[in-house]
DNA sequence: ACAAAAGTGTTCCATCTACACCCATGG
DNA sequence: CCATGGGTGTAGATGGAACACTTTTGT
């Protein structure tokens, strides 16, 4: 960052940055949620060429006076209709930057991709221009415009990995949740069933992961015994990690 | 990426991208190696303001016809004098993108940061303009220009984490190495001593991590019993992971 | 002979896995 | 009264930590 134009070899000495063919910088968002026991992603339908009519990840230009992270939050608020204060507090995970010169035939576009985790929400009531936004099950999110399938795959993999060693899973849950709901987040994102007793022990053994809600209020997901409610705790990393049951040795 | 200028809300309808205040896109490189049992980083001395005379990470502009990754490899070859084919094959890890609007007072610069791992090399014989490049112990790499200390910290943390569950450590080693040298990579990057017998077992138990070199040639790091030589194996991930001895419960 | 590093073996202990079992609720 | 999910208990397997011990070199 912040290199003198004449520093090193990227630009000839005395180079004027304004003469450079401009790079456009955009953000793309993989907004994920768990709805109806499925991992779902927020998609928008493109209204312009190229890929007019195709589904794509939401996103847009970074403005001259904002960081890429701020642009991602702004776009997220606009696409979902969530309040600014809600969007301001939720976790945005920068995935990586896609910069192949031929990604867009019309101009040079560099895009910073983010993943966002939301609890189950009503259908997006997009403010204004985002009425075309829709939750789509992750496995049906194809084909997508540009290389958005790749970005979505990267987002899924990153979130899956981060569930193992961070408290990120609570980001998919409402303010108060049962351990069964939390477990379903793991099962849905990873696509594997987990043993409820062991999951419970693991979560409660990790200090700061969840906190019991004081009052004895209980809630049920359908039928069965009512479950105790928990809140997200202050911890951000899991010690020890909660590993997905892959890599079993036969 | 690749958003239509009039798509969504990042730009007004009918917007012409060429009228946008241009973003410059650069790459910054945290080039790491293990020399003399220390983690060292390649630094260059800035020849221009701002931060003239300060040490900084190497880097430079992304050209209009290359991806950020290609720019990083080009800069790396120029700074180190390594051959193109060598640079083409080594592992470049994209860290993240830094895009705060005020990083550079002169213009808007978005930088994609990479980490690169090199085996111990002679002092950089920088081709041409990079004669001012120097290996510096990681703990002495301060102060640095701009937010390069932050980038270096991110690189160190990312590499430390990836050593746990990938075969990245062989990237710090020459083509043939002893298990003692491989262990020293871990100890140096993590800054903790490891138990040699347990380390040995762990590495050999991971299929594809290392391969024994056929001939019975042996080499010594100094004195002591000569050690068998190994090559990097075909695996890229470690199952199970080789965790650093942090997070012990007292 | 001694130091230093390679390499082998073994014991102890934390944790994970897998189930058996009881509890509370809705149909 | 039975299906369903919450919650507790426990025995066996697994794998890492710690450390004793032998081997092979340089000085």
Coordinates of C-alpha atoms in Angstrom, one line a residue, chain A:
Chain A
X1 CA 0.0 0.0 0.0
X2 CA 0.8 3.5 -0.2
X3 CA 3.8 3.3 -2.5
X4 CA 5.4 6.3 -4.0
X5 CA 4.7 6.1 -7.7
X6 CA 8.3 6.2 -8.5
X7 CA 9.3 3.7 -5.8
X8 CA 10.5 0.3 -7.0
X9 CA 9.6 -1.0 -10.4
X10 CA 5.8 -0.8 -10.6
X11 CA 5.9 2.6 -12.2
X12 CA 8.5 4.5 -14.1
X13 CA 10.2 7.4 -12.3
X14 CA 8.3 10.6 -12.3
X15 CA 5.1 8.7 -13.1
X16 CA 1.8 10.5 -12.6
X17 CA -0.8 8.2 -11.1
X18 CA -3.6 10.0 -12.7
X19 CA -2.4 8.9 -16.1
X20 CA -2.7 5.3 -15.0
X21 CA -5.6 3.4 -16.5
X22 CA -8.0 3.5 -13.6
X23 CA -8.7 0.5 -11.5
X24 CA -12.3 0.2 -10.3
X25 CA -12.5 -1.3 -6.8
X26 CA -15.6 -3.2 -5.8
X27 CA -16.8 -5.4 -2.9
X28 CA -18.7 -8.6 -3.3
X29 CA -20.7 -10.1 -0.4
X30 CA -21.4 -13.7 0.4
X31 CA -24.2 -13.2 2.9
X32 CA -25.0 -16.5 4.6
X33 CA -27.8 -17.6 6.9
X34 CA -29.3 -20.8 8.2
X35 CA -33.0 -21.0 7.2
X36 CA -35.1 -24.1 7.4
X37 CA -32.1 -26.2 8.4
X38 CA -30.3 -25.2 5.2
X39 CA -27.4 -22.9 4.5
X40 CA -28.8 -20.1 2.3
X41 CA -27.1 -17.2 0.5
X42 CA -28.4 -13.9 -0.5
X43 CA -28.5 -13.4 -4.3
X44 CA -29.6 -10.6 -6.5
X45 CA -30.7 -10.7 -10.1
X46 CA -28.5 -8.6 -12.5
X47 CA -30.3 -6.0 -14.4
X48 CA -27.5 -5.2 -16.8
X49 CA -25.1 -6.8 -19.2
X50 CA -22.9 -8.7 -18.9
X51 CA -24.8 -11.6 -17.3
X52 CA -28.1 -9.7 -17.5
X53 CA -30.8 -11.7 -15.7
X54 CA -28.3 -14.0 -14.0
X55 CA -28.1 -14.4 -10.3
X56 CA -25.1 -12.8 -8.6
X57 CA -23.7 -12.0 -5.2
X58 CA -24.6 -8.5 -4.0
X59 CA -21.9 -5.9 -4.1
X60 CA -20.9 -2.6 -5.6
X61 CA -18.3 0.1 -5.9
X62 CA -16.1 1.3 -3.1
X63 CA -16.6 5.1 -2.9
X64 CA -13.6 7.4 -2.9
X65 CA -13.9 8.2 0.8
X66 CA -14.6 4.8 2.4
X67 CA -12.7 1.7 3.0
X68 CA -13.7 -1.6 1.4
X69 CA -15.0 -2.8 4.7
X70 CA -17.2 0.3 5.1
X71 CA -18.4 -0.2 1.5
X72 CA -19.3 -3.8 2.3
X73 CA -21.4 -2.7 5.3
X74 CA -23.1 0.0 3.4
X75 CA -24.0 -2.5 0.6
X76 CA -25.2 -5.0 3.1
X77 CA -27.5 -2.5 4.8
X78 CA -28.9 -1.5 1.4
X79 CA -29.5 -5.0 0.2
X80 CA -31.1 -6.4 3.4
X81 CA -32.8 -3.3 4.8
X82 CA -31.2 -3.9 8.1
X83 CA -30.6 -0.9 10.3
X84 CA -27.2 0.7 10.2
X85 CA -26.6 0.0 13.9
X86 CA -27.3 -3.7 13.3
X87 CA -25.0 -3.9 10.3
X88 CA -22.3 -2.0 12.2
X89 CA -22.0 -4.6 14.9
X90 CA -22.1 -7.9 12.9
X91 CA -19.1 -9.8 11.8
X92 CA -17.7 -9.2 8.3
X93 CA -15.0 -11.6 7.2
X94 CA -12.7 -10.4 4.5
X95 CA -12.1 -13.4 2.2
X96 CA -9.6 -12.4 -0.4
X97 CA -9.2 -10.1 -3.4
X98 CA -9.9 -11.2 -6.9
X99 CA -7.9 -9.3 -9.5
X100 CA -7.6 -11.2 -12.7
X101 CA -7.3 -8.6 -15.5
X102 CA -10.0 -10.2 -17.7
X103 CA -12.7 -10.6 -15.1
X104 CA -14.8 -7.9 -16.6
X105 CA -14.5 -7.4 -20.4
X106 CA -15.3 -3.7 -20.1
X107 CA -12.8 -2.4 -17.6
X108 CA -10.2 -3.3 -15.0
X109 CA -12.1 -4.3 -11.8
X110 CA -10.5 -5.5 -8.6
X111 CA -12.9 -6.9 -6.1
X112 CA -12.6 -7.4 -2.4
X113 CA -14.8 -10.3 -1.2
X114 CA -16.5 -10.5 2.2
X115 CA -18.5 -13.1 4.0
X116 CA -21.3 -12.0 6.4
X117 CA -23.2 -14.2 8.8
X118 CA -26.8 -13.4 9.6
X119 CA -29.5 -15.0 11.8
X120 CA -32.6 -16.2 10.2
X121 CA -34.4 -13.2 8.9
X122 CA -37.7 -12.5 7.0
X123 CA -37.3 -12.4 3.2
X124 CA -35.1 -9.4 2.3
X125 CA -37.2 -6.3 2.1
X126 CA -34.5 -4.6 0.1
X127 CA -34.7 -0.8 0.5
X128 CA -35.2 0.7 -2.9
X129 CA -33.2 -0.9 -5.7
X130 CA -32.7 -4.3 -4.0
X131 CA -36.2 -5.6 -4.3
X132 CA -34.7 -8.3 -6.5
X133 CA -32.8 -9.9 -3.6
X134 CA -33.6 -13.4 -2.5
X135 CA -32.4 -16.1 -0.1
X136 CA -31.3 -19.2 -2.1
X137 CA -30.2 -22.6 -0.7
X138 CA -26.4 -22.8 -1.1
X139 CA -26.5 -25.9 -3.3
X140 CA -28.9 -24.2 -5.7
X141 CA -26.8 -21.1 -6.1
X142 CA -25.6 -22.0 -9.6
X143 CA -24.9 -20.8 -12.1
X144 CA -23.9 -17.4 -10.9
X145 CA -22.5 -14.4 -12.8
X146 CA -18.8 -13.9 -13.2
X147 CA -16.7 -16.0 -10.8
X148 CA -19.2 -15.6 -8.0
X149 CA -19.5 -19.4 -7.6
X150 CA -15.9 -19.5 -6.7
X151 CA -16.3 -16.7 -4.2
X152 CA -19.3 -18.5 -2.6
X153 CA -17.2 -21.7 -2.4
X154 CA -14.4 -19.8 -0.8
X155 CA -16.8 -18.2 1.7
X156 CA -18.4 -21.5 2.6
X157 CA -15.0 -23.1 3.1
X158 CA -13.7 -20.1 5.2
X159 CA -16.8 -20.1 7.4
X160 CA -16.7 -23.9 7.8
X161 CA -13.1 -23.6 9.0
X162 CA -13.7 -20.7 11.3
X163 CA -16.5 -22.5 13.0
X164 CA -13.9 -25.0 14.3
X165 CA -11.8 -22.6 16.2
X166 CA -13.8 -19.4 16.7
X167 CA -17.2 -18.5 18.2
X168 CA -18.4 -17.4 14.8
X169 CA -21.4 -19.8 14.9
X170 CA -23.3 -17.5 17.3
X171 CA -23.4 -15.0 14.4
X172 CA -26.0 -17.3 12.7
X173 CA -28.2 -17.3 15.8
X174 CA -30.6 -14.7 17.2
X175 CA -29.7 -13.0 20.5
X176 CA -31.0 -15.9 22.5
X177 CA -30.8 -19.4 21.3
X178 CA -30.8 -23.0 22.5
X179 CA -27.9 -25.3 22.2
X180 CA -29.9 -27.4 19.7
X181 CA -30.1 -24.4 17.4
X182 CA -26.4 -23.7 17.8
X183 CA -25.7 -27.3 17.0
X184 CA -27.9 -27.1 13.9
X185 CA -25.7 -24.2 12.7
X186 CA -22.7 -26.5 12.8
X187 CA -24.5 -29.4 11.2
X188 CA -25.9 -27.3 8.4
X189 CA -22.7 -25.5 7.5
X190 CA -20.6 -28.6 7.7
X191 CA -23.3 -30.9 6.3
X192 CA -22.7 -33.6 8.9
X193 CA -24.7 -34.7 11.9
X194 CA -23.1 -34.2 15.3
X195 CA -23.6 -36.1 18.6
X196 CA -25.9 -33.8 20.7
X197 CA -24.5 -34.8 24.1
X198 CA -20.9 -34.4 23.1
X199 CA -21.6 -31.1 21.3
X200 CA -23.3 -29.8 24.5
X201 CA -20.4 -30.7 26.7
X202 CA -17.9 -29.2 24.3
X203 CA -19.6 -25.9 24.0
X204 CA -20.2 -25.6 27.8
X205 CA -16.6 -26.6 28.5
X206 CA -15.3 -23.6 26.5
X207 CA -15.3 -20.6 28.7
X208 CA -16.9 -17.5 27.2
X209 CA -18.5 -19.3 24.3
X210 CA -22.1 -19.1 25.6
X211 CA -23.7 -17.7 28.7
X212 CA -26.8 -19.1 30.3
X213 CA -29.7 -16.7 30.3
X214 CA -30.6 -16.1 33.9
X215 CA -34.4 -16.5 34.0
X216 CA -35.6 -20.1 33.6
X217 CA -37.5 -19.2 30.4
X218 CA -37.4 -22.1 28.0
X219 CA -38.3 -22.4 24.3
X220 CA -38.9 -25.1 22.0
X221 CA -38.0 -25.6 18.4
X222 CA -41.0 -27.8 17.7
X223 CA -41.7 -30.6 20.0
X224 CA -39.6 -32.3 22.6
X225 CA -38.4 -31.1 26.0
X226 CA -38.0 -27.3 26.2
X227 CA -34.4 -26.2 26.2
X228 CA -32.4 -23.7 28.2
X229 CA -31.6 -20.4 26.5
X230 CA -28.1 -19.0 26.0
X231 CA -26.5 -15.8 24.8
X232 CA -23.2 -15.4 22.9
X233 CA -20.4 -15.0 25.4
X234 CA -17.4 -12.7 25.3
X235 CA -14.9 -15.2 23.9
X236 CA -13.9 -15.1 20.3
X237 CA -11.7 -18.1 19.9
X238 CA -12.3 -21.7 21.0
X239 CA -9.8 -23.6 23.1
X240 CA -9.7 -26.4 22.3
X241 CA -11.2 -26.3 18.8
X242 CA -14.4 -28.0 17.8
X243 CA -13.3 -30.1 14.9
X244 CA -15.6 -31.4 12.2
X245 CA -15.6 -35.2 12.0
X246 CA -13.6 -35.3 8.8
X247 CA -10.2 -36.9 8.3
X248 CA -11.2 -40.0 10.1
X249 CA -8.6 -42.7 9.7
X250 CA -10.3 -45.9 8.5

